[in-house]
N, CA and C atoms as an extended XYZ file, in Angstrom:
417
Properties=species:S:1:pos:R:3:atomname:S:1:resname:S:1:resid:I:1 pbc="F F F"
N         0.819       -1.199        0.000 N   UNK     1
C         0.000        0.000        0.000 CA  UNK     1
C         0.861        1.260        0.000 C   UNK     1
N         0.305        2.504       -0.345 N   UNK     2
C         0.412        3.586       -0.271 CA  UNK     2
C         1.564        4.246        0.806 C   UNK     2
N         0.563        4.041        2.180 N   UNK     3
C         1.651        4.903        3.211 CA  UNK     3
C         2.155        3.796        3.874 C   UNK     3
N         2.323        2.020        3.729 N   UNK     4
C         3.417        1.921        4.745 CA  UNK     4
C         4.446        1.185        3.665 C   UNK     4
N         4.414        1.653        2.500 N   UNK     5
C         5.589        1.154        1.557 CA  UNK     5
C         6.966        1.992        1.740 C   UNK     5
N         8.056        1.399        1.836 N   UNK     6
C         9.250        2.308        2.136 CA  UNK     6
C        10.058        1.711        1.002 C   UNK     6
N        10.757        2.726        0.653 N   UNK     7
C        12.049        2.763       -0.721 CA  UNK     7
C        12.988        1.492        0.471 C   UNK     7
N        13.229        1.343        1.203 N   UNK     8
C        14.188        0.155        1.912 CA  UNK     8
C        12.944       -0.760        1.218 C   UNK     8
N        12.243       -1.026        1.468 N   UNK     9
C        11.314       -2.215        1.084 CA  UNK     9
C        11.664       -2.377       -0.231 C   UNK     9
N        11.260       -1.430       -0.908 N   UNK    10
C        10.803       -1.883       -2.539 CA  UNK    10
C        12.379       -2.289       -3.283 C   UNK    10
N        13.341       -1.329       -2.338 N   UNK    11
C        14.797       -1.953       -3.123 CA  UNK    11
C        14.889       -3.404       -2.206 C   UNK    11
N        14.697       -3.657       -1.475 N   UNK    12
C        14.882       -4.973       -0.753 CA  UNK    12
C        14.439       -5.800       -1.920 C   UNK    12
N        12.769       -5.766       -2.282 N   UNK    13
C        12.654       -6.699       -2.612 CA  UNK    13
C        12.756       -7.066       -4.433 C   UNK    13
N        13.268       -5.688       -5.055 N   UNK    14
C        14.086       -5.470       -6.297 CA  UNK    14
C        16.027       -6.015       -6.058 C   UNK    14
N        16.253       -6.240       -5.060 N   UNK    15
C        17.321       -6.653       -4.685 CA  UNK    15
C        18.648       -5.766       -5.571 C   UNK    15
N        18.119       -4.182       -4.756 N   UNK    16
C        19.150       -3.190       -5.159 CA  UNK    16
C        19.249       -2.636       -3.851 C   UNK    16
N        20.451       -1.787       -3.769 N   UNK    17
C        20.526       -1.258       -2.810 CA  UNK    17
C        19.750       -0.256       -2.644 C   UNK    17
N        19.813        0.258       -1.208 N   UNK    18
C        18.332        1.486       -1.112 CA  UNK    18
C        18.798        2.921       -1.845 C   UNK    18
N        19.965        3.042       -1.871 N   UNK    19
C        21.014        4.143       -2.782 CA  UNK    19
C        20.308        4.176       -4.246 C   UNK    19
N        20.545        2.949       -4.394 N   UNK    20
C        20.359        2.760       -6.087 CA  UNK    20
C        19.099        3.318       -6.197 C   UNK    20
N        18.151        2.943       -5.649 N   UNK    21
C        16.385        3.483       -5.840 CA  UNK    21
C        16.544        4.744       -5.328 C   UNK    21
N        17.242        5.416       -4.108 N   UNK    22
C        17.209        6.279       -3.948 CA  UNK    22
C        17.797        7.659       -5.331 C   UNK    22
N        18.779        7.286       -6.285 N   UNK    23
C        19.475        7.609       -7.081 CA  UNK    23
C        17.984        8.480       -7.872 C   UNK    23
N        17.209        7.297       -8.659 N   UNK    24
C        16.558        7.523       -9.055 CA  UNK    24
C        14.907        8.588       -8.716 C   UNK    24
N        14.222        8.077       -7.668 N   UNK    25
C        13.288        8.442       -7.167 CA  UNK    25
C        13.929        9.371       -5.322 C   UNK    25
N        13.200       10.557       -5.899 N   UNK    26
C        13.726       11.271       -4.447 CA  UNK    26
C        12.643       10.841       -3.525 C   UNK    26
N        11.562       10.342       -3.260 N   UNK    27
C        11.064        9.276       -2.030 CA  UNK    27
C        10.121        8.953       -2.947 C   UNK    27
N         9.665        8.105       -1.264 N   UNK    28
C         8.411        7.121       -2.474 CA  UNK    28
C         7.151        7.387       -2.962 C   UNK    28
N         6.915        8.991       -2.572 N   UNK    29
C         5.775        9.292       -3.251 CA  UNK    29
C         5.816        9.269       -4.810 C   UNK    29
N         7.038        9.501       -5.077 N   UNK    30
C         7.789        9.807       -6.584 CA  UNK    30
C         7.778        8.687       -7.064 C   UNK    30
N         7.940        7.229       -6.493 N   UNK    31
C         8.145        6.057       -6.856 CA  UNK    31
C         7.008        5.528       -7.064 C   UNK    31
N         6.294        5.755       -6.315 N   UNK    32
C         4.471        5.073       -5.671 CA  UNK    32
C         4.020        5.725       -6.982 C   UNK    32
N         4.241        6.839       -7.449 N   UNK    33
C         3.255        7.598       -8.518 CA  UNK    33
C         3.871        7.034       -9.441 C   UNK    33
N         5.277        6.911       -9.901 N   UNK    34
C         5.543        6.545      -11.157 CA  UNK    34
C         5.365        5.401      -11.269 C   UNK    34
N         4.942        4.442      -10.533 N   UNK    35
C         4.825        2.734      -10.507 CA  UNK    35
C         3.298        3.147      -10.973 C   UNK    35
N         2.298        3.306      -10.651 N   UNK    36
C         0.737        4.018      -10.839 CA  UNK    36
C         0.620        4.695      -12.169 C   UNK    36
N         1.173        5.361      -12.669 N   UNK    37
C         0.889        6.141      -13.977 CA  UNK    37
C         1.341        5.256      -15.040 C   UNK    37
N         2.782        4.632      -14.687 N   UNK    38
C         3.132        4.101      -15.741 CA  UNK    38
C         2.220        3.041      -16.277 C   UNK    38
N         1.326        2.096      -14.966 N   UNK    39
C         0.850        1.196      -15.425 CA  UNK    39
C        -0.650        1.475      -15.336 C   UNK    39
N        -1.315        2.546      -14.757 N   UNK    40
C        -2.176        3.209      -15.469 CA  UNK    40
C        -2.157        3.066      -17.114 C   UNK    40
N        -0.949        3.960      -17.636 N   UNK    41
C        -0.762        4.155      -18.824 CA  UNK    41
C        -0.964        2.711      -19.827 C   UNK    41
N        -0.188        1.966      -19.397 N   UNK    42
C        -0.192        0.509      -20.078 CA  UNK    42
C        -1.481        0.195      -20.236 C   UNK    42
N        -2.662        0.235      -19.094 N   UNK    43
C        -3.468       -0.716      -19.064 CA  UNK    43
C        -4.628       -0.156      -20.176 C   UNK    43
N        -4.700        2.032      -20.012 N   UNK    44
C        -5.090        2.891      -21.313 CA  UNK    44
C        -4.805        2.455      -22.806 C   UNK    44
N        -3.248        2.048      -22.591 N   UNK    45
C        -3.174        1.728      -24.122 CA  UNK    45
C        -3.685        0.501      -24.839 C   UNK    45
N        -3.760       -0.509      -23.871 N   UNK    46
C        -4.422       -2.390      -24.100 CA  UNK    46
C        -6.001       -1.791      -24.349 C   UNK    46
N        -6.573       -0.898      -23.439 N   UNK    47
C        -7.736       -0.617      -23.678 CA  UNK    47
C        -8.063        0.230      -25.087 C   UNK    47
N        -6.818        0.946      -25.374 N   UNK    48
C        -7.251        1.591      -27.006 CA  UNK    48
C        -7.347        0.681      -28.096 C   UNK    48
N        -6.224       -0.021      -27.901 N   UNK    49
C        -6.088       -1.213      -28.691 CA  UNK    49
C        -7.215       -2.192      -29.086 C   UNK    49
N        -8.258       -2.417      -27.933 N   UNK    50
C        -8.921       -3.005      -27.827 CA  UNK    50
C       -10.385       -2.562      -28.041 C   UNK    50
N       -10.415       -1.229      -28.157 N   UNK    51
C       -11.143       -0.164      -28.643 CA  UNK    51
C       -11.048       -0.191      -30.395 C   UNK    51
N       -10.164       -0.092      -30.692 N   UNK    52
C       -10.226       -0.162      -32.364 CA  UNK    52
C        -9.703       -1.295      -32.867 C   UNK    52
N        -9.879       -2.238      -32.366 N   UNK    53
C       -10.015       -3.514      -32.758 CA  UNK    53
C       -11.395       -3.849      -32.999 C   UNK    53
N       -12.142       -3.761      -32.167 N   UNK    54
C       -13.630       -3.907      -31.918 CA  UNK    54
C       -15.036       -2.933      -32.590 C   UNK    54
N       -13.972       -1.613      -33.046 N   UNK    55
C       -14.813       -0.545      -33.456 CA  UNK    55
C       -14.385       -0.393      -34.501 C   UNK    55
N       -13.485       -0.900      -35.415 N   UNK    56
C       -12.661       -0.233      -36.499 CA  UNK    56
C       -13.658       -0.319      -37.681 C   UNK    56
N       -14.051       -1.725      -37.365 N   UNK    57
C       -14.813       -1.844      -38.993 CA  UNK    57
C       -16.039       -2.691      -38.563 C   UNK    57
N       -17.471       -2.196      -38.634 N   UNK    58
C       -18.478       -2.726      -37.786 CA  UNK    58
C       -18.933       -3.458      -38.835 C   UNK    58
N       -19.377       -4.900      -38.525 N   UNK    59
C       -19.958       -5.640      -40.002 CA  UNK    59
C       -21.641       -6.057      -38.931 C   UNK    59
N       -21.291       -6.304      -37.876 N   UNK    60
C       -22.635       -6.392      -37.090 CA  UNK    60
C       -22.646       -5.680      -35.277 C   UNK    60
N       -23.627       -4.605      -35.629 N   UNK    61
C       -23.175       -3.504      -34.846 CA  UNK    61
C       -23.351       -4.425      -32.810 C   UNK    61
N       -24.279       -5.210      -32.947 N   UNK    62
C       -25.058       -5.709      -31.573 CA  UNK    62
C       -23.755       -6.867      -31.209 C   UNK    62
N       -23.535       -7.700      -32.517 N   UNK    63
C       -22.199       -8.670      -31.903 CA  UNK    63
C       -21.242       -7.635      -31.847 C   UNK    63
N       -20.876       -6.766      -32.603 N   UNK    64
C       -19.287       -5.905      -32.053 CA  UNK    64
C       -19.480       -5.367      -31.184 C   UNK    64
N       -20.382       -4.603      -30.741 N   UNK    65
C       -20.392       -4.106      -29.406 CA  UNK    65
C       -20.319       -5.278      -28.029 C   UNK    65
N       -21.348       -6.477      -28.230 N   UNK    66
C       -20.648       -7.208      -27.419 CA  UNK    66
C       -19.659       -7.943      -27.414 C   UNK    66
N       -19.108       -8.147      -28.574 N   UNK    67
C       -17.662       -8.824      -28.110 CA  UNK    67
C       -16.180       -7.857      -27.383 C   UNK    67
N       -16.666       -6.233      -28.541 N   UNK    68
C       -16.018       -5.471      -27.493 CA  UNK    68
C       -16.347       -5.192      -26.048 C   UNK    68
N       -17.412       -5.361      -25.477 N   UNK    69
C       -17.231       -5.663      -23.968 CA  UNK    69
C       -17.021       -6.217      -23.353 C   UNK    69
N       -16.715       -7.635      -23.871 N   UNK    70
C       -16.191       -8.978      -23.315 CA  UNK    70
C       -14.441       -8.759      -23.372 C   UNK    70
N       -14.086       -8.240      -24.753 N   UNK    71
C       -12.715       -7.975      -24.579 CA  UNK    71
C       -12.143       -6.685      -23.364 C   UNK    71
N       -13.121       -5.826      -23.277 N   UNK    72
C       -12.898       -4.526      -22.585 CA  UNK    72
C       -13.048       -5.369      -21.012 C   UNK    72
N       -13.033       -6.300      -20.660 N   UNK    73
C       -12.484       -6.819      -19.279 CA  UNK    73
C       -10.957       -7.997      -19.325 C   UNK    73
N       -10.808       -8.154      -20.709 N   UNK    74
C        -9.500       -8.549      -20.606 CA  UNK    74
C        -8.380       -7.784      -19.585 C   UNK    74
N        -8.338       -7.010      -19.793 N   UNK    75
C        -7.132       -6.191      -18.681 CA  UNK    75
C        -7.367       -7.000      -17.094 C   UNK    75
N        -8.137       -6.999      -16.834 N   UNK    76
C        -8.759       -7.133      -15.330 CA  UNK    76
C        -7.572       -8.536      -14.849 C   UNK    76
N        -7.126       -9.263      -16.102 N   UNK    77
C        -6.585      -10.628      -15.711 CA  UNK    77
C        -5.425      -10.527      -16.288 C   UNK    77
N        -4.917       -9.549      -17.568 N   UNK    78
C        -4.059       -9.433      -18.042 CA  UNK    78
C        -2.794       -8.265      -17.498 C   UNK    78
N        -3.551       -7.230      -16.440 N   UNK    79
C        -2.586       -6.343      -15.483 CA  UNK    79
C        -3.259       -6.637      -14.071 C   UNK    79
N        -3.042       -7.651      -13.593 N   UNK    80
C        -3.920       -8.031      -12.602 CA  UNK    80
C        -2.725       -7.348      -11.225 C   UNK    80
N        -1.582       -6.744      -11.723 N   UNK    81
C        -0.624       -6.388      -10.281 CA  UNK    81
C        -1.238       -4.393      -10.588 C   UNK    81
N        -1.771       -4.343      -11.903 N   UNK    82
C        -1.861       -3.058      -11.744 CA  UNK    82
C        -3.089       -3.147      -10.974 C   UNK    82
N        -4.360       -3.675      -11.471 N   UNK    83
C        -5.764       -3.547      -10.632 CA  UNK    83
C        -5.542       -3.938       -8.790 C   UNK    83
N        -3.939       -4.694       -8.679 N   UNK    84
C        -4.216       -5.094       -7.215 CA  UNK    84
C        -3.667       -3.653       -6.575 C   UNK    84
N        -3.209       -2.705       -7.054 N   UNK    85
C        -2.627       -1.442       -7.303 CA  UNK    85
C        -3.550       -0.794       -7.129 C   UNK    85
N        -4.388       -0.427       -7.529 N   UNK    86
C        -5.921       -0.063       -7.398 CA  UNK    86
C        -6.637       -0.657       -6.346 C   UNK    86
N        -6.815       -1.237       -6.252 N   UNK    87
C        -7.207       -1.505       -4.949 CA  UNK    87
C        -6.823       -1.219       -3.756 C   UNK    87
N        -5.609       -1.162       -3.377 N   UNK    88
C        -4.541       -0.833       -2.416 CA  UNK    88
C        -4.919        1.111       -2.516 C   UNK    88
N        -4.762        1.638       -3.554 N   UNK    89
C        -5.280        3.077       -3.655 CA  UNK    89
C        -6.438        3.463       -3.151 C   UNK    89
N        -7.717        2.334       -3.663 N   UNK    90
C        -8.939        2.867       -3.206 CA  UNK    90
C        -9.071        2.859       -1.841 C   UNK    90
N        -8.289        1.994       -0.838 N   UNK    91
C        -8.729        1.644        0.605 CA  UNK    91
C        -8.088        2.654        1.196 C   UNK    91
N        -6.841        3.082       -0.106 N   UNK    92
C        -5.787        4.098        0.940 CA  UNK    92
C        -6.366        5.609        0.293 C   UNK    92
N        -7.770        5.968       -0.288 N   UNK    93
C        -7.227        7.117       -1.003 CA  UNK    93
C        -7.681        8.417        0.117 C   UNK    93
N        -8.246        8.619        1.304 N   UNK    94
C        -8.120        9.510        2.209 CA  UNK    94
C        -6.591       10.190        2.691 C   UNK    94
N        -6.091        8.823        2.618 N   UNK    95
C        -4.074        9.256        3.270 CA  UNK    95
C        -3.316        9.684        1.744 C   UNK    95
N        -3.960        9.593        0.740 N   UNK    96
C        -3.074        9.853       -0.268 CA  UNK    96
C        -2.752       11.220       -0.937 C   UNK    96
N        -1.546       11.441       -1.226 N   UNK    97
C        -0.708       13.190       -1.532 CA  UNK    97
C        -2.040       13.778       -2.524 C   UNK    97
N        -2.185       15.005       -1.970 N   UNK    98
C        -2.908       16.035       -2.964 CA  UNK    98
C        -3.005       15.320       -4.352 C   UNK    98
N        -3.202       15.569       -5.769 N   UNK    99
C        -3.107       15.466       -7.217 CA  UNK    99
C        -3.264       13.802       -7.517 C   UNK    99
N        -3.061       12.875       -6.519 N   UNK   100
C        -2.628       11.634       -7.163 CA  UNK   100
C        -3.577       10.853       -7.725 C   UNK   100
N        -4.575       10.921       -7.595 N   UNK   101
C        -6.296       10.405       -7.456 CA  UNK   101
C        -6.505       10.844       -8.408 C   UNK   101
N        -6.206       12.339       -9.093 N   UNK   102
C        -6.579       12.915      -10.255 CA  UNK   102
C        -5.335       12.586      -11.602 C   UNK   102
N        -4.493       12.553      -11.292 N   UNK   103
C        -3.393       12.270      -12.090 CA  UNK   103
C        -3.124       10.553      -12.232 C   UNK   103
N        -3.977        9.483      -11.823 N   UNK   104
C        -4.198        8.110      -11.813 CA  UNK   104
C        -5.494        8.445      -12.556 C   UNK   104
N        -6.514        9.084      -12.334 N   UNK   105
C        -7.419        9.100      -13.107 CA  UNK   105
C        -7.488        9.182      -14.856 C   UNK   105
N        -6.403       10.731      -14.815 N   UNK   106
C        -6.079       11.146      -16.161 CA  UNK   106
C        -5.745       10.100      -17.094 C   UNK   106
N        -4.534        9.435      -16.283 N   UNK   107
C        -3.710        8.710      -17.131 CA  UNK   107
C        -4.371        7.613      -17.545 C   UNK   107
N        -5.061        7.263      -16.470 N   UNK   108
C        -5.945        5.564      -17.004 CA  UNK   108
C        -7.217        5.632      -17.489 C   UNK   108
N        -8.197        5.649      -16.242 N   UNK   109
C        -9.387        5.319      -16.515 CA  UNK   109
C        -9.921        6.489      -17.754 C   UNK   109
N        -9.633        7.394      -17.574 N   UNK   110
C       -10.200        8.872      -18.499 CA  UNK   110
C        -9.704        8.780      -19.597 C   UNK   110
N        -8.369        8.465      -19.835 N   UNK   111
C        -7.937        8.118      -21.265 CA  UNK   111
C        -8.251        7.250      -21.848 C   UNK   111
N        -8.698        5.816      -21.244 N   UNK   112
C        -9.057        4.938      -22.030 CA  UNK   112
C       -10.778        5.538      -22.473 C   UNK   112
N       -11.368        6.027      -21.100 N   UNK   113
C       -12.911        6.294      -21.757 CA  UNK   113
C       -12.665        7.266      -22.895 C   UNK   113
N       -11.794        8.337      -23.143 N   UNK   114
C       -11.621        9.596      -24.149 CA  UNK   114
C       -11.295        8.381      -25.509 C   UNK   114
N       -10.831        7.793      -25.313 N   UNK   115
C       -10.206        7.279      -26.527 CA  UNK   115
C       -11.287        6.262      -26.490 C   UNK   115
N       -12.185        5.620      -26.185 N   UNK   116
C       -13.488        4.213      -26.377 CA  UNK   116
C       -14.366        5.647      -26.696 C   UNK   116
N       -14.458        6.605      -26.359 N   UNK   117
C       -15.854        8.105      -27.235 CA  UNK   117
C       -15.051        8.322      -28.655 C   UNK   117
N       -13.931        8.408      -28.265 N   UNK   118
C       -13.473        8.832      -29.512 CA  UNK   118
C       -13.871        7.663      -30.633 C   UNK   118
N       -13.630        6.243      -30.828 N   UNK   119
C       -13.985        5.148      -31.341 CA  UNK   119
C       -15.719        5.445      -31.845 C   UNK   119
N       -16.467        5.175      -30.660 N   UNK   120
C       -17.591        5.667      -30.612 CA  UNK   120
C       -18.088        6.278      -31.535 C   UNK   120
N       -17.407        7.600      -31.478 N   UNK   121
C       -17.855        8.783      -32.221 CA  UNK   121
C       -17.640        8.505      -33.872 C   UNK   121
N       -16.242        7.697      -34.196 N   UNK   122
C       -15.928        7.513      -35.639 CA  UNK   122
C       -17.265        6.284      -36.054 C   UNK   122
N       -18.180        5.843      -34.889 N   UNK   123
C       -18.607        4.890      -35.702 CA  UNK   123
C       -20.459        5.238      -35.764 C   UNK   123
N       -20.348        6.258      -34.966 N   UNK   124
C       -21.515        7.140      -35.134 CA  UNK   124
C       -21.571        7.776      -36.306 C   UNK   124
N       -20.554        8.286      -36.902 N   UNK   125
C       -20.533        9.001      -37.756 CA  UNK   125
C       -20.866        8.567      -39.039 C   UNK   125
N       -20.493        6.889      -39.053 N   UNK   126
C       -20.838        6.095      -40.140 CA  UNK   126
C       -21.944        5.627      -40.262 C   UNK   126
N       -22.887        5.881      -39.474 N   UNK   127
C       -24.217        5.951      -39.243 CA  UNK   127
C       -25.053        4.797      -38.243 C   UNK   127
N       -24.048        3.712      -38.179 N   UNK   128
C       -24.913        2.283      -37.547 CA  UNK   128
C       -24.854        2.566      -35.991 C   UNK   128
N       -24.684        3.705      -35.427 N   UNK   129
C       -24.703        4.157      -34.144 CA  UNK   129
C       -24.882        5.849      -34.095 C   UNK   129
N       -26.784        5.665      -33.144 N   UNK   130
C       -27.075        6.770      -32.899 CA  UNK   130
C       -26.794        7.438      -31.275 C   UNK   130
N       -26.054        7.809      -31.457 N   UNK   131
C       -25.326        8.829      -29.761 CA  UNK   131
C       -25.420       10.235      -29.648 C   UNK   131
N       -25.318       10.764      -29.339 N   UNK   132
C       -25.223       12.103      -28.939 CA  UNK   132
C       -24.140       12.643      -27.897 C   UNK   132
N       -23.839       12.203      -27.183 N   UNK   133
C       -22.636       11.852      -26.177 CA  UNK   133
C       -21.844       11.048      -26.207 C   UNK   133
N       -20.655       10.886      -26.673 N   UNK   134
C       -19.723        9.638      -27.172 CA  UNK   134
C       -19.073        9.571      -25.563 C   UNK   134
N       -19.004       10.280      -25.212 N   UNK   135
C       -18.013       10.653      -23.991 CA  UNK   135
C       -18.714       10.283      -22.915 C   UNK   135
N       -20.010       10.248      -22.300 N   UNK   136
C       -21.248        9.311      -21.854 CA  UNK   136
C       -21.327        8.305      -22.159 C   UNK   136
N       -21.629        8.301      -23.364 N   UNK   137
C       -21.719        6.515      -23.803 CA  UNK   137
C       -20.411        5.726      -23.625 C   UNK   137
N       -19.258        6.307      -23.154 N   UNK   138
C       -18.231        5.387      -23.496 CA  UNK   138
C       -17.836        4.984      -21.788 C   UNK   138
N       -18.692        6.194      -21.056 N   UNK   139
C       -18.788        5.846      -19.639 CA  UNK   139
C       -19.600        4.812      -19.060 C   UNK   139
């Protein structure tokens, strides 16, 4: 978790010295966030991927939409140390630094929904989907 993770820990169990992590990350809020965004980020991009895979070229609008929602829980098993990451955040997010809640948000969940409206929207446009809110609907 959040507040009782210590840079001695995480180099312990990276089996570096606490110097070496220290080198890099000036404490572990710096570490805690960049471990979080980065794989935020990863799990956004599997989800774009998986977004225009599913939306690119609609031949039957009711099966693509559900098979893209069946794929849109792949992540759940495929970054399963990032979601246990998430979890550990949600129990801790009262103790957690100003911005981080919003800047985990940005990077993951909001980018993947911006980019599943954006999809959305290219396939509204082609007419076999009536929306008005891509950015709703993709929520």
């Amino acid at each position: 978790g959040w507040t009782h993770t210590t840079l001695d820990a995480v180099a312990g169990e990276a089996g570096l010295e606490p110097d070496t992590v220290g080198h890099y990350f000036k404490d572990k809020e710096q570490l805690l966030l960049s471990v979080l965004l980065d794989s935020s980020a990863s799990v956004a991009a599997a989800l774009t991927v998986i977004a225009e895979d599913h939306l690119g070229e609609i031949t039957d609008l009711a099966q693509d939409l559900a098979a893209l929602g069946r794929a849109w829980l792949t992540p759940l098993t495929a970054f399963a140390e990032h979601f246990a990451i998430v979890r550990h955040i949600s129990a801790e997010a009262a103790r957690l630094p100003a911005g981080v809640l919003e800047m985990w948000q940005n990077s993951g969940p909001l980018q993947a929904q911006r980019e599943l409206a954006r999809r959305l929207e290219a396939v509204a446009a082609q007419g076999p989907l009536d929306i008005t809110d891509a950015g709703h609907a993709a929520g």
